[in-house]
mmCIF file of C-alpha atoms in Angstrom:
data_model
loop_
_atom_site.group_PDB
_atom_site.id
_atom_site.type_symbol
_atom_site.label_atom_id
_atom_site.label_comp_id
_atom_site.label_asym_id
_atom_site.label_seq_id
_atom_site.Cartn_x
_atom_site.Cartn_y
_atom_site.Cartn_z
ATOM 1 C CA MET D 17 328.542 129.808 104.357
ATOM 2 C CA VAL D 18 324.974 128.703 105.079
ATOM 3 C CA MET D 19 322.324 131.042 103.711
ATOM 4 C CA LYS D 20 319.729 132.421 106.055
ATOM 5 C CA THR D 21 316.171 132.051 104.785
ATOM 6 C CA ASN D 22 315.103 135.669 105.237
ATOM 7 C CA GLY D 23 318.248 137.068 103.641
ATOM 8 C CA PHE D 24 320.031 138.234 106.788
ATOM 9 C CA ILE D 25 323.071 136.062 106.037
ATOM 10 C CA GLU D 26 323.767 135.536 102.340
ATOM 11 C CA GLY D 27 327.269 134.313 101.777
ATOM 12 C CA GLY D 28 328.711 136.584 104.448
ATOM 13 C CA PHE D 29 328.135 138.464 107.696
ATOM 14 C CA PRO D 30 326.489 141.905 107.895
ATOM 15 C CA ASP D 31 328.934 144.610 108.970
ATOM 16 C CA GLU D 32 327.404 145.088 112.417
ATOM 17 C CA LEU D 33 327.495 141.383 113.247
ATOM 18 C CA ARG D 34 331.010 141.153 111.821
ATOM 19 C CA ARG D 35 332.163 143.902 114.230
ATOM 20 C CA VAL D 36 330.611 142.103 117.204
ATOM 21 C CA LEU D 37 332.243 138.814 116.236
ATOM 22 C CA ARG D 38 335.630 140.482 115.778
ATOM 23 C CA SER D 39 335.298 141.991 119.254
ATOM 24 C CA VAL D 40 334.536 138.559 120.720
ATOM 25 C CA GLY D 41 337.435 137.044 118.789
ATOM 26 C CA SER D 42 339.894 139.694 120.003
ATOM 27 C CA GLU D 43 339.019 138.877 123.605
ATOM 28 C CA TRP D 44 339.781 135.205 122.955
ATOM 29 C CA GLY D 45 343.010 136.020 121.130
ATOM 30 C CA ASP D 46 343.476 132.534 119.674
ATOM 31 C CA VAL D 47 341.049 132.440 116.724
ATOM 32 C CA VAL D 48 341.903 132.953 113.065
ATOM 33 C CA ASP D 49 341.399 136.423 111.589
ATOM 34 C CA ASP D 50 339.808 135.231 108.351
ATOM 35 C CA MET D 51 336.034 135.592 108.836
ATOM 36 C CA GLU D 52 335.456 133.511 105.718
ATOM 37 C CA ALA D 53 336.840 130.509 107.607
ATOM 38 C CA LEU D 54 333.892 130.509 109.982
ATOM 39 C CA GLN D 55 331.303 127.764 109.544
ATOM 40 C CA VAL D 56 327.642 128.675 110.060
ATOM 41 C CA VAL D 57 325.290 125.883 111.130
ATOM 42 C CA PRO D 58 321.533 126.596 111.459
ATOM 43 C CA LEU D 59 319.921 125.120 114.570
ATOM 44 C CA LYS D 60 316.372 123.862 114.115
ATOM 45 C CA GLY D 61 313.346 124.035 116.368
ATOM 46 C CA ALA D 62 313.153 127.747 117.208
ATOM 47 C CA MET D 63 309.627 129.144 116.776
ATOM 48 C CA THR D 64 310.310 132.865 117.257
ATOM 49 C CA ASN D 65 313.990 133.459 116.466
ATOM 50 C CA GLU D 66 316.476 131.989 114.031
ATOM 51 C CA VAL D 67 319.518 130.486 115.727
ATOM 52 C CA PHE D 68 322.949 129.635 114.313
ATOM 53 C CA ARG D 69 326.042 127.937 115.668
ATOM 54 C CA ILE D 70 329.237 129.643 114.556
ATOM 55 C CA ILE D 71 332.260 127.316 114.476
ATOM 56 C CA TRP D 72 335.408 129.433 114.594
ATOM 57 C CA PRO D 73 338.800 127.794 113.854
ATOM 58 C CA THR D 74 341.683 128.663 116.176
ATOM 59 C CA LYS D 75 345.333 129.204 115.385
ATOM 60 C CA CYS D 76 346.059 125.854 117.057
ATOM 61 C CA GLY D 77 344.894 123.988 113.972
ATOM 62 C CA ASN D 78 342.381 121.292 114.887
ATOM 63 C CA LEU D 79 340.697 123.194 117.749
ATOM 64 C CA ASN D 80 337.605 125.375 117.324
ATOM 65 C CA ARG D 81 335.719 127.989 119.307
ATOM 66 C CA ASN D 82 331.928 128.159 119.176
ATOM 67 C CA VAL D 83 329.378 130.920 119.650
ATOM 68 C CA LEU D 84 325.649 131.093 119.119
ATOM 69 C CA VAL D 85 324.115 133.847 116.991
ATOM 70 C CA ARG D 86 320.457 134.580 117.596
ATOM 71 C CA ILE D 87 318.545 136.527 114.928
ATOM 72 C CA TYR D 88 315.388 138.046 116.368
ATOM 73 C CA GLY D 89 312.148 136.968 114.728
ATOM 74 C CA GLU D 90 309.778 139.353 113.014
ATOM 75 C CA GLY D 91 306.985 140.858 115.078
ATOM 76 C CA VAL D 92 308.357 139.798 118.481
ATOM 77 C CA GLU D 93 307.644 143.267 119.850
ATOM 78 C CA ALA D 94 304.009 142.160 119.909
ATOM 79 C CA PHE D 95 304.866 139.704 122.704
ATOM 80 C CA PHE D 96 307.575 141.190 124.890
ATOM 81 C CA ASN D 97 309.963 144.103 125.337
ATOM 82 C CA ARG D 98 313.382 143.153 123.979
ATOM 83 C CA ASP D 99 315.269 145.443 126.386
ATOM 84 C CA ASN D 100 313.534 143.800 129.343
ATOM 85 C CA GLU D 101 314.403 140.385 127.930
ATOM 86 C CA ILE D 102 318.078 141.379 127.615
ATOM 87 C CA ARG D 103 318.094 142.571 131.238
ATOM 88 C CA THR D 104 316.635 139.224 132.297
ATOM 89 C CA PHE D 105 319.269 137.431 130.213
ATOM 90 C CA GLU D 106 322.083 139.395 131.863
ATOM 91 C CA CYS D 107 320.648 138.845 135.339
ATOM 92 C CA MET D 108 320.411 135.120 134.652
ATOM 93 C CA SER D 109 324.079 135.099 133.666
ATOM 94 C CA LYS D 110 324.997 136.727 136.984
ATOM 95 C CA HIS D 111 323.088 133.956 138.750
ATOM 96 C CA GLY D 112 325.084 131.370 136.807
ATOM 97 C CA GLN D 113 322.035 130.398 134.792
ATOM 98 C CA GLY D 114 322.185 129.867 131.044
ATOM 99 C CA PRO D 115 324.696 131.229 128.520
ATOM 100 C CA ARG D 116 326.645 134.475 128.819
ATOM 101 C CA LEU D 117 325.826 137.452 126.597
ATOM 102 C CA LEU D 118 328.865 138.134 124.392
ATOM 103 C CA GLY D 119 327.567 140.952 122.217
ATOM 104 C CA ARG D 120 324.543 142.657 120.685
ATOM 105 C CA PHE D 121 323.615 144.050 117.276
ATOM 106 C CA ALA D 122 320.414 145.595 115.939
ATOM 107 C CA ASP D 123 318.765 142.379 114.753
ATOM 108 C CA GLY D 124 320.106 139.932 117.297
ATOM 109 C CA ARG D 125 322.859 138.983 119.704
ATOM 110 C CA VAL D 126 325.862 136.700 120.173
ATOM 111 C CA GLU D 127 325.753 134.254 123.085
ATOM 112 C CA GLU D 128 328.049 131.750 124.697
ATOM 113 C CA PHE D 129 327.604 128.345 123.076
ATOM 114 C CA ILE D 130 326.608 125.754 125.654
ATOM 115 C CA HIS D 131 328.198 122.364 125.106
ATOM 116 C CA ALA D 132 325.130 120.364 125.952
ATOM 117 C CA ARG D 133 322.360 118.836 123.921
ATOM 118 C CA THR D 134 318.875 120.224 123.545
ATOM 119 C CA LEU D 135 316.234 117.830 124.795
ATOM 120 C CA SER D 136 313.892 116.024 122.425
ATOM 121 C CA ALA D 137 310.169 115.505 122.861
ATOM 122 C CA ALA D 138 310.837 111.949 124.040
ATOM 123 C CA ASP D 139 313.329 113.147 126.678
ATOM 124 C CA LEU D 140 310.574 114.857 128.636
ATOM 125 C CA ARG D 141 309.094 111.416 129.375
ATOM 126 C CA ASP D 142 312.363 109.962 130.654
ATOM 127 C CA HIS D 143 312.033 109.477 134.434
ATOM 128 C CA GLU D 144 315.537 110.609 135.330
ATOM 129 C CA ILE D 145 315.522 113.633 133.022
ATOM 130 C CA SER D 146 312.048 114.647 134.211
ATOM 131 C CA ALA D 147 313.252 114.650 137.839
ATOM 132 C CA LEU D 148 316.249 116.778 136.867
ATOM 133 C CA VAL D 149 313.990 119.250 135.027
ATOM 134 C CA ALA D 150 311.679 119.463 138.051
ATOM 135 C CA ALA D 151 314.596 120.271 140.362
ATOM 136 C CA LYS D 152 315.980 122.871 137.928
ATOM 137 C CA MET D 153 312.565 124.461 137.584
ATOM 138 C CA ARG D 154 312.356 124.889 141.354
ATOM 139 C CA GLU D 155 315.820 126.444 141.402
ATOM 140 C CA PHE D 156 314.725 128.837 138.637
ATOM 141 C CA HIS D 157 311.560 129.788 140.527
ATOM 142 C CA ASP D 158 313.560 130.624 143.647
ATOM 143 C CA LEU D 159 315.956 133.034 141.914
ATOM 144 C CA GLU D 160 316.131 136.530 143.369
ATOM 145 C CA MET D 161 315.215 138.701 140.407
ATOM 146 C CA PRO D 162 314.785 142.490 140.323
ATOM 147 C CA GLY D 163 311.368 144.102 140.311
ATOM 148 C CA PRO D 164 308.106 143.540 142.190
ATOM 149 C CA ARG D 165 306.808 139.967 142.474
ATOM 150 C CA ASN D 166 303.627 140.830 140.590
ATOM 151 C CA VAL D 167 301.844 138.212 138.473
ATOM 152 C CA LEU D 168 302.122 139.193 134.803
ATOM 153 C CA LEU D 169 300.056 136.384 133.261
ATOM 154 C CA TRP D 170 296.609 137.959 133.240
ATOM 155 C CA ASN D 171 297.512 141.448 132.015
ATOM 156 C CA ARG D 172 299.775 139.988 129.348
ATOM 157 C CA MET D 173 296.864 137.926 128.011
ATOM 158 C CA ARG D 174 294.606 140.987 128.047
ATOM 159 C CA ASP D 175 297.189 142.920 126.030
ATOM 160 C CA TRP D 176 297.525 140.055 123.553
ATOM 161 C CA LEU D 177 293.761 139.804 123.219
ATOM 162 C CA VAL D 178 293.574 143.471 122.189
ATOM 163 C CA GLN D 179 296.291 142.878 119.587
ATOM 164 C CA ALA D 180 294.678 139.698 118.271
ATOM 165 C CA LYS D 181 291.295 141.380 117.822
ATOM 166 C CA SER D 182 292.898 144.309 115.999
ATOM 167 C CA MET D 183 294.558 141.925 113.517
ATOM 168 C CA CYS D 184 291.827 139.345 112.936
ATOM 169 C CA SER D 185 289.067 139.367 110.371
ATOM 170 C CA ALA D 186 285.488 139.284 111.630
ATOM 171 C CA LYS D 187 285.396 135.615 110.640
ATOM 172 C CA ASP D 188 288.425 134.777 112.788
ATOM 173 C CA VAL D 189 287.125 136.835 115.704
ATOM 174 C CA LYS D 190 283.967 134.749 115.628
ATOM 175 C CA GLU D 191 285.723 131.398 115.128
ATOM 176 C CA PHE D 192 288.106 131.940 118.025
ATOM 177 C CA CYS D 193 285.405 133.509 120.250
ATOM 178 C CA LEU D 194 287.662 136.507 120.826
ATOM 179 C CA ASP D 195 284.783 138.732 121.929
ATOM 180 C CA SER D 196 284.196 136.449 124.923
ATOM 181 C CA LEU D 197 287.810 135.918 125.938
ATOM 182 C CA GLU D 198 288.119 138.984 128.136
ATOM 183 C CA ASN D 199 285.398 137.548 130.364
ATOM 184 C CA GLU D 200 287.184 134.187 130.326
ATOM 185 C CA ILE D 201 290.477 135.776 131.386
ATOM 186 C CA ASN D 202 288.753 137.716 134.159
ATOM 187 C CA MET D 203 286.971 134.591 135.337
ATOM 188 C CA LEU D 204 290.172 132.530 135.388
ATOM 189 C CA GLU D 205 292.026 135.214 137.303
ATOM 190 C CA LYS D 206 289.298 135.253 139.932
ATOM 191 C CA GLU D 207 289.032 131.454 140.139
ATOM 192 C CA LEU D 208 292.754 130.697 140.186
ATOM 193 C CA SER D 209 294.226 133.530 142.258
ATOM 194 C CA HIS D 210 294.714 132.415 145.859
ATOM 195 C CA GLU D 211 296.815 133.906 148.623
ATOM 196 C CA TYR D 212 298.445 130.559 149.340
ATOM 197 C CA LEU D 213 299.837 130.224 145.799
ATOM 198 C CA ASP D 214 303.617 130.279 145.476
ATOM 199 C CA ILE D 215 304.746 133.121 143.199
ATOM 200 C CA GLY D 216 308.152 132.664 141.611
ATOM 201 C CA PHE D 217 310.200 133.804 138.660
ATOM 202 C CA CYS D 218 308.801 131.536 135.946
ATOM 203 C CA HIS D 219 310.222 130.595 132.574
ATOM 204 C CA ASN D 220 306.716 130.423 131.030
ATOM 205 C CA ASP D 221 307.880 128.594 127.889
ATOM 206 C CA LEU D 222 309.446 125.372 129.126
ATOM 207 C CA GLN D 223 309.116 123.254 126.003
ATOM 208 C CA TYR D 224 311.797 120.664 125.295
ATOM 209 C CA GLY D 225 313.716 122.973 122.941
ATOM 210 C CA ASN D 226 314.396 125.380 125.801
ATOM 211 C CA ILE D 227 315.985 122.734 128.023
ATOM 212 C CA MET D 228 319.582 121.528 127.638
ATOM 213 C CA LEU D 229 321.286 118.545 129.243
ATOM 214 C CA ASP D 230 325.004 118.063 129.849
ATOM 215 C CA GLU D 231 325.428 114.322 129.346
ATOM 216 C CA GLU D 232 328.571 114.139 131.487
ATOM 217 C CA THR D 233 327.453 116.105 134.538
ATOM 218 C CA ARG D 234 323.711 115.420 134.092
ATOM 219 C CA SER D 235 323.107 119.114 134.741
ATOM 220 C CA ILE D 236 320.142 120.938 133.236
ATOM 221 C CA THR D 237 320.255 124.430 131.712
ATOM 222 C CA LEU D 238 317.133 126.430 130.862
ATOM 223 C CA ILE D 239 317.487 128.829 127.924
ATOM 224 C CA ASP D 240 315.443 131.492 126.096
ATOM 225 C CA TYR D 241 313.851 133.840 128.611
ATOM 226 C CA GLU D 242 311.693 135.975 126.297
ATOM 227 C CA TYR D 243 308.498 135.187 128.196
ATOM 228 C CA ALA D 244 310.003 134.858 131.696
ATOM 229 C CA SER D 245 308.292 136.793 134.493
ATOM 230 C CA PHE D 246 306.861 136.435 137.966
ATOM 231 C CA ASN D 247 303.838 134.139 137.921
ATOM 232 C CA PRO D 248 302.271 131.373 139.998
ATOM 233 C CA VAL D 249 304.681 128.420 139.854
ATOM 234 C CA ALA D 250 301.641 126.201 139.238
ATOM 235 C CA TYR D 251 301.236 127.936 135.884
ATOM 236 C CA ASP D 252 304.832 127.206 134.863
ATOM 237 C CA ILE D 253 304.455 123.517 135.734
ATOM 238 C CA ALA D 254 301.089 123.376 133.944
ATOM 239 C CA ASN D 255 302.611 124.887 130.840
ATOM 240 C CA HIS D 256 305.438 122.337 130.941
ATOM 241 C CA PHE D 257 302.912 119.489 131.109
ATOM 242 C CA CYS D 258 301.029 120.951 128.135
ATOM 243 C CA GLU D 259 304.274 121.059 126.140
ATOM 244 C CA MET D 260 304.628 117.292 126.516
ATOM 245 C CA VAL D 261 302.006 116.822 123.771
ATOM 246 C CA ALA D 262 304.101 118.692 121.186
ATOM 247 C CA ASN D 263 306.822 117.559 118.819
ATOM 248 C CA TYR D 264 308.118 120.603 116.967
ATOM 249 C CA HIS D 265 310.498 118.464 114.910
ATOM 250 C CA SER D 266 307.845 116.242 113.366
ATOM 251 C CA GLU D 267 306.563 116.481 109.795
ATOM 252 C CA ARG D 268 303.583 118.471 111.100
ATOM 253 C CA PRO D 269 305.098 120.409 114.009
ATOM 254 C CA HIS D 270 301.913 122.396 114.712
ATOM 255 C CA ILE D 271 299.868 119.266 115.509
ATOM 256 C CA LEU D 272 299.461 118.550 119.228
ATOM 257 C CA ASP D 273 298.869 114.959 120.345
ATOM 258 C CA TYR D 274 296.854 115.141 123.561
ATOM 259 C CA SER D 275 296.939 111.383 123.994
ATOM 260 C CA LYS D 276 300.495 112.083 125.197
ATOM 261 C CA TYR D 277 299.463 114.407 127.998
ATOM 262 C CA PRO D 278 301.149 113.004 131.154
ATOM 263 C CA GLU D 279 298.963 110.724 133.228
ATOM 264 C CA LEU D 280 298.342 111.336 136.925
ATOM 265 C CA GLU D 281 301.231 109.180 138.157
ATOM 266 C CA GLU D 282 303.722 110.974 135.915
ATOM 267 C CA ARG D 283 302.457 114.388 136.991
ATOM 268 C CA HIS D 284 302.519 113.302 140.641
ATOM 269 C CA ASN D 285 306.134 112.128 140.383
ATOM 270 C CA PHE D 286 307.185 115.401 138.747
ATOM 271 C CA VAL D 287 305.510 117.481 141.455
ATOM 272 C CA LEU D 288 307.108 115.410 144.219
ATOM 273 C CA ALA D 289 310.557 115.852 142.633
ATOM 274 C CA TYR D 290 309.856 119.582 142.384
ATOM 275 C CA LEU D 291 308.757 119.866 146.015
ATOM 276 C CA CYS D 292 311.558 117.709 147.370
ATOM 277 C CA SER D 293 314.085 120.207 146.049
ATOM 278 C CA ALA D 294 312.399 123.226 147.651
ATOM 279 C CA GLY D 295 314.729 123.504 150.624
ATOM 280 C CA GLU D 296 317.821 121.884 149.146
ATOM 281 C CA ARG D 297 320.415 123.311 146.792
ATOM 282 C CA LYS D 298 323.564 122.396 144.893
ATOM 283 C CA THR D 299 325.068 119.099 146.063
ATOM 284 C CA LEU D 300 322.229 118.256 148.443
ATOM 285 C CA LEU D 301 319.606 119.064 145.815
ATOM 286 C CA SER D 302 321.319 116.924 143.199
ATOM 287 C CA ALA D 303 321.800 113.980 145.552
ATOM 288 C CA CYS D 304 318.228 114.223 146.847
ATOM 289 C CA CYS D 305 316.663 114.270 143.409
ATOM 290 C CA LYS D 306 318.834 111.488 142.016
ATOM 291 C CA LEU D 307 318.093 109.327 145.061
ATOM 292 C CA TYR D 308 314.419 110.200 144.816
ATOM 293 C CA GLU D 309 314.295 109.314 141.115
ATOM 294 C CA TYR D 310 316.091 106.014 141.677
ATOM 295 C CA LEU D 311 313.945 104.808 144.553
ATOM 296 C CA ILE D 312 310.599 106.009 143.237
ATOM 297 C CA PHE D 313 311.000 104.872 139.642
ATOM 298 C CA VAL D 314 313.116 101.755 140.162
ATOM 299 C CA TRP D 315 312.206 100.377 143.586
ATOM 300 C CA GLN D 316 308.757 102.012 143.858
ATOM 301 C CA ILE D 317 309.107 102.685 147.595
ATOM 302 C CA PRO D 318 308.751 105.856 149.682
ATOM 303 C CA VAL D 319 311.783 108.036 150.286
ATOM 304 C CA ILE D 320 312.874 109.728 153.516
ATOM 305 C CA HIS D 321 315.042 112.826 152.992
ATOM 306 C CA THR D 322 317.278 114.629 155.436
ATOM 307 C CA GLY D 323 315.836 117.871 154.070
ATOM 308 C CA LYS D 324 312.233 118.972 153.701
ATOM 309 C CA GLN D 325 309.934 116.062 152.871
ATOM 310 C CA PRO D 326 306.810 117.185 150.988
ATOM 311 C CA SER D 327 303.554 115.887 152.406
ATOM 312 C CA GLU D 328 301.029 114.099 150.239
ATOM 313 C CA ASP D 329 298.534 116.882 150.942
ATOM 314 C CA GLU D 330 301.046 119.463 149.719
ATOM 315 C CA ALA D 331 301.667 117.518 146.532
ATOM 316 C CA GLU D 332 297.941 116.964 145.926
ATOM 317 C CA LEU D 333 297.138 120.660 146.377
ATOM 318 C CA LEU D 334 299.832 121.697 143.907
ATOM 319 C CA LEU D 335 298.674 119.043 141.423
ATOM 320 C CA GLN D 336 295.122 120.378 141.548
ATOM 321 C CA GLU D 337 296.282 123.954 140.985
ATOM 322 C CA VAL D 338 298.553 122.873 138.136
ATOM 323 C CA GLU D 339 295.688 121.184 136.309
ATOM 324 C CA LYS D 340 293.524 124.288 136.582
ATOM 325 C CA TYR D 341 296.333 126.462 135.290
ATOM 326 C CA THR D 342 296.494 124.396 132.098
ATOM 327 C CA LEU D 343 293.424 126.433 131.116
ATOM 328 C CA ALA D 344 295.473 129.632 131.344
ATOM 329 C CA SER D 345 298.216 127.992 129.288
ATOM 330 C CA HIS D 346 295.740 127.140 126.523
ATOM 331 C CA LEU D 347 294.447 130.724 126.321
ATOM 332 C CA PHE D 348 297.948 132.193 126.523
ATOM 333 C CA TRP D 349 299.388 130.176 123.665
ATOM 334 C CA GLY D 350 296.159 130.288 121.690
ATOM 335 C CA LEU D 351 296.425 134.087 121.586
ATOM 336 C CA TRP D 352 300.134 133.817 120.827
ATOM 337 C CA GLY D 353 299.338 131.547 117.885
ATOM 338 C CA ILE D 354 296.831 133.979 116.391
ATOM 339 C CA ILE D 355 299.197 136.958 116.612
ATOM 340 C CA SER D 356 302.120 134.894 115.319
ATOM 341 C CA GLY D 357 300.053 133.867 112.329
ATOM 342 C CA TYR D 358 299.978 137.513 111.284
ATOM 343 C CA VAL D 359 303.481 138.689 112.218
ATOM 344 C CA ASN D 360 305.794 135.663 111.957
ATOM 345 C CA LYS D 361 307.088 134.263 108.660
ATOM 346 C CA ILE D 362 308.555 131.043 110.067
ATOM 347 C CA GLU D 363 307.104 127.959 108.353
ATOM 348 C CA PHE D 364 304.607 126.868 111.006
ATOM 349 C CA ASP D 365 300.799 126.722 110.945
ATOM 350 C CA TYR D 366 300.237 129.107 113.828
ATOM 351 C CA MET D 367 296.492 129.407 113.257
ATOM 352 C CA GLU D 368 295.927 125.660 113.455
ATOM 353 C CA TYR D 369 298.089 125.558 116.560
ATOM 354 C CA ALA D 370 295.931 128.290 118.111
ATOM 355 C CA ARG D 371 292.773 126.441 117.091
ATOM 356 C CA GLN D 372 293.864 123.323 118.993
ATOM 357 C CA ARG D 373 294.764 125.270 122.129
ATOM 358 C CA PHE D 374 291.378 127.013 122.207
ATOM 359 C CA GLN D 375 289.540 123.754 121.548
ATOM 360 C CA GLN D 376 291.214 122.201 124.562
ATOM 361 C CA TYR D 377 290.364 125.207 126.709
ATOM 362 C CA TRP D 378 286.640 125.031 125.975
ATOM 363 C CA MET D 379 286.490 121.251 126.346
ATOM 364 C CA ARG D 380 288.431 121.169 129.647
ATOM 365 C CA LYS D 381 287.010 124.265 131.306
ATOM 366 C CA GLN D 382 283.884 122.710 132.814
ATOM 367 C CA LYS D 383 285.678 119.577 133.974
ATOM 368 C CA LEU D 384 288.451 121.452 135.746
ATOM 369 C CA LEU D 385 286.479 124.304 137.266
ATOM 370 C CA ALA D 386 283.109 122.820 138.099
ATOM 371 C CA SER D 387 281.911 119.510 136.719
ATOM 372 C CA SER D 388 282.803 115.999 137.886
ATOM 373 C CA GLU D 389 280.853 114.373 135.068
ATOM 374 C CA LYS D 390 282.431 111.523 133.143
ATOM 375 C CA ALA D 391 284.447 112.704 130.160
ATOM 376 C CA PRO D 392 283.358 111.672 126.658
ATOM 377 C CA ASP D 393 285.024 108.727 124.940
ATOM 378 C CA ASN D 394 287.308 110.945 122.877
ATOM 379 C CA HIS D 395 289.043 112.222 126.012
ATOM 380 C CA VAL D 396 292.361 110.984 127.356
ATOM 381 C CA ASP D 397 292.825 112.091 130.969
ATOM 382 C CA GLY D 398 290.395 114.920 130.296
ATOM 383 C CA TYR D 399 291.948 115.984 126.985
ATOM 384 C CA VAL D 400 290.182 115.847 123.647
ATOM 385 C CA VAL D 401 291.953 113.566 121.169
ATOM 386 C CA TYR D 402 291.438 114.156 117.451
ATOM 387 C CA ASP D 403 292.142 111.752 114.631
ATOM 388 C CA ARG D 404 294.512 113.449 112.193
#
């Protein structure tokens, strides 16, 4: 039995989790009764929760069942309401999105194990995979979810700012300019809120570890909906682009390499793949996006679809909004990093992560919102690149 680092699993299962697993096993009816026969495999890369694959032998001998056990991270109540997140999870399951919820216990839950691989940092730069992610993102944004379609981004950041200031020392408040961030949030909300913006149900944390690919069907599954809410879709795309600079499985997972921020052509191709799927679903959507990816990236020629064909003006407008919303992404995850540094015990330098996000915000703000001046030499596509 694999030991869990914070002592939750130490040579055996807690009684409450054991009861949930037995309930799941009884529904299957073909797994062995001996709980000691279960193999526990920790899954790496999670930054809030701890996640384990449970391999459960069946009575058939060489066949196994699998479930995923998610142990909630410490201090997550600072970021989101767990009951709301569970409701989102269940609603997603009804829409055929993501894994099914199999059971709950006080410190976590048991989920269906998806037989697909989690993407790597390099996968996000693969042309075919990127087009598939873009199409899946659009499908996600178009889901009919309960509740008013109100943008949550700005008020969530204001709430996090209050929490961050209450936790930080005076030194940290000054270093991170926390006393000025309320004005920055208000300014961004005013500058970036437009009636023409598309509001959808956004994932809000679309880093590579939250995207799974079935190698056989080439289907994409988005997982982990803790931060999901209604927001401008431009913000969700912007956040995804920002995540392309991260590699959370490197020796220094908190270091962000902004030389890897996607260049204009890559961003343009992603946005076109996203827009091309707007009016097409299921078989048509899949065929459209695969054809689009093949012709654009292999033959480099325009594509004519039987469905809605996005105009260049439409793509350019969305691209401009996406770039501006990277500023909101930097503030959002900068605040998250500060709070996490105080409440989360996972081995990750949250404060340094926050420092990098805020640095990028201040360096990019003028360029994106007002100035057309030439960027300094240490910029790559507008991003500051540090030697580390």
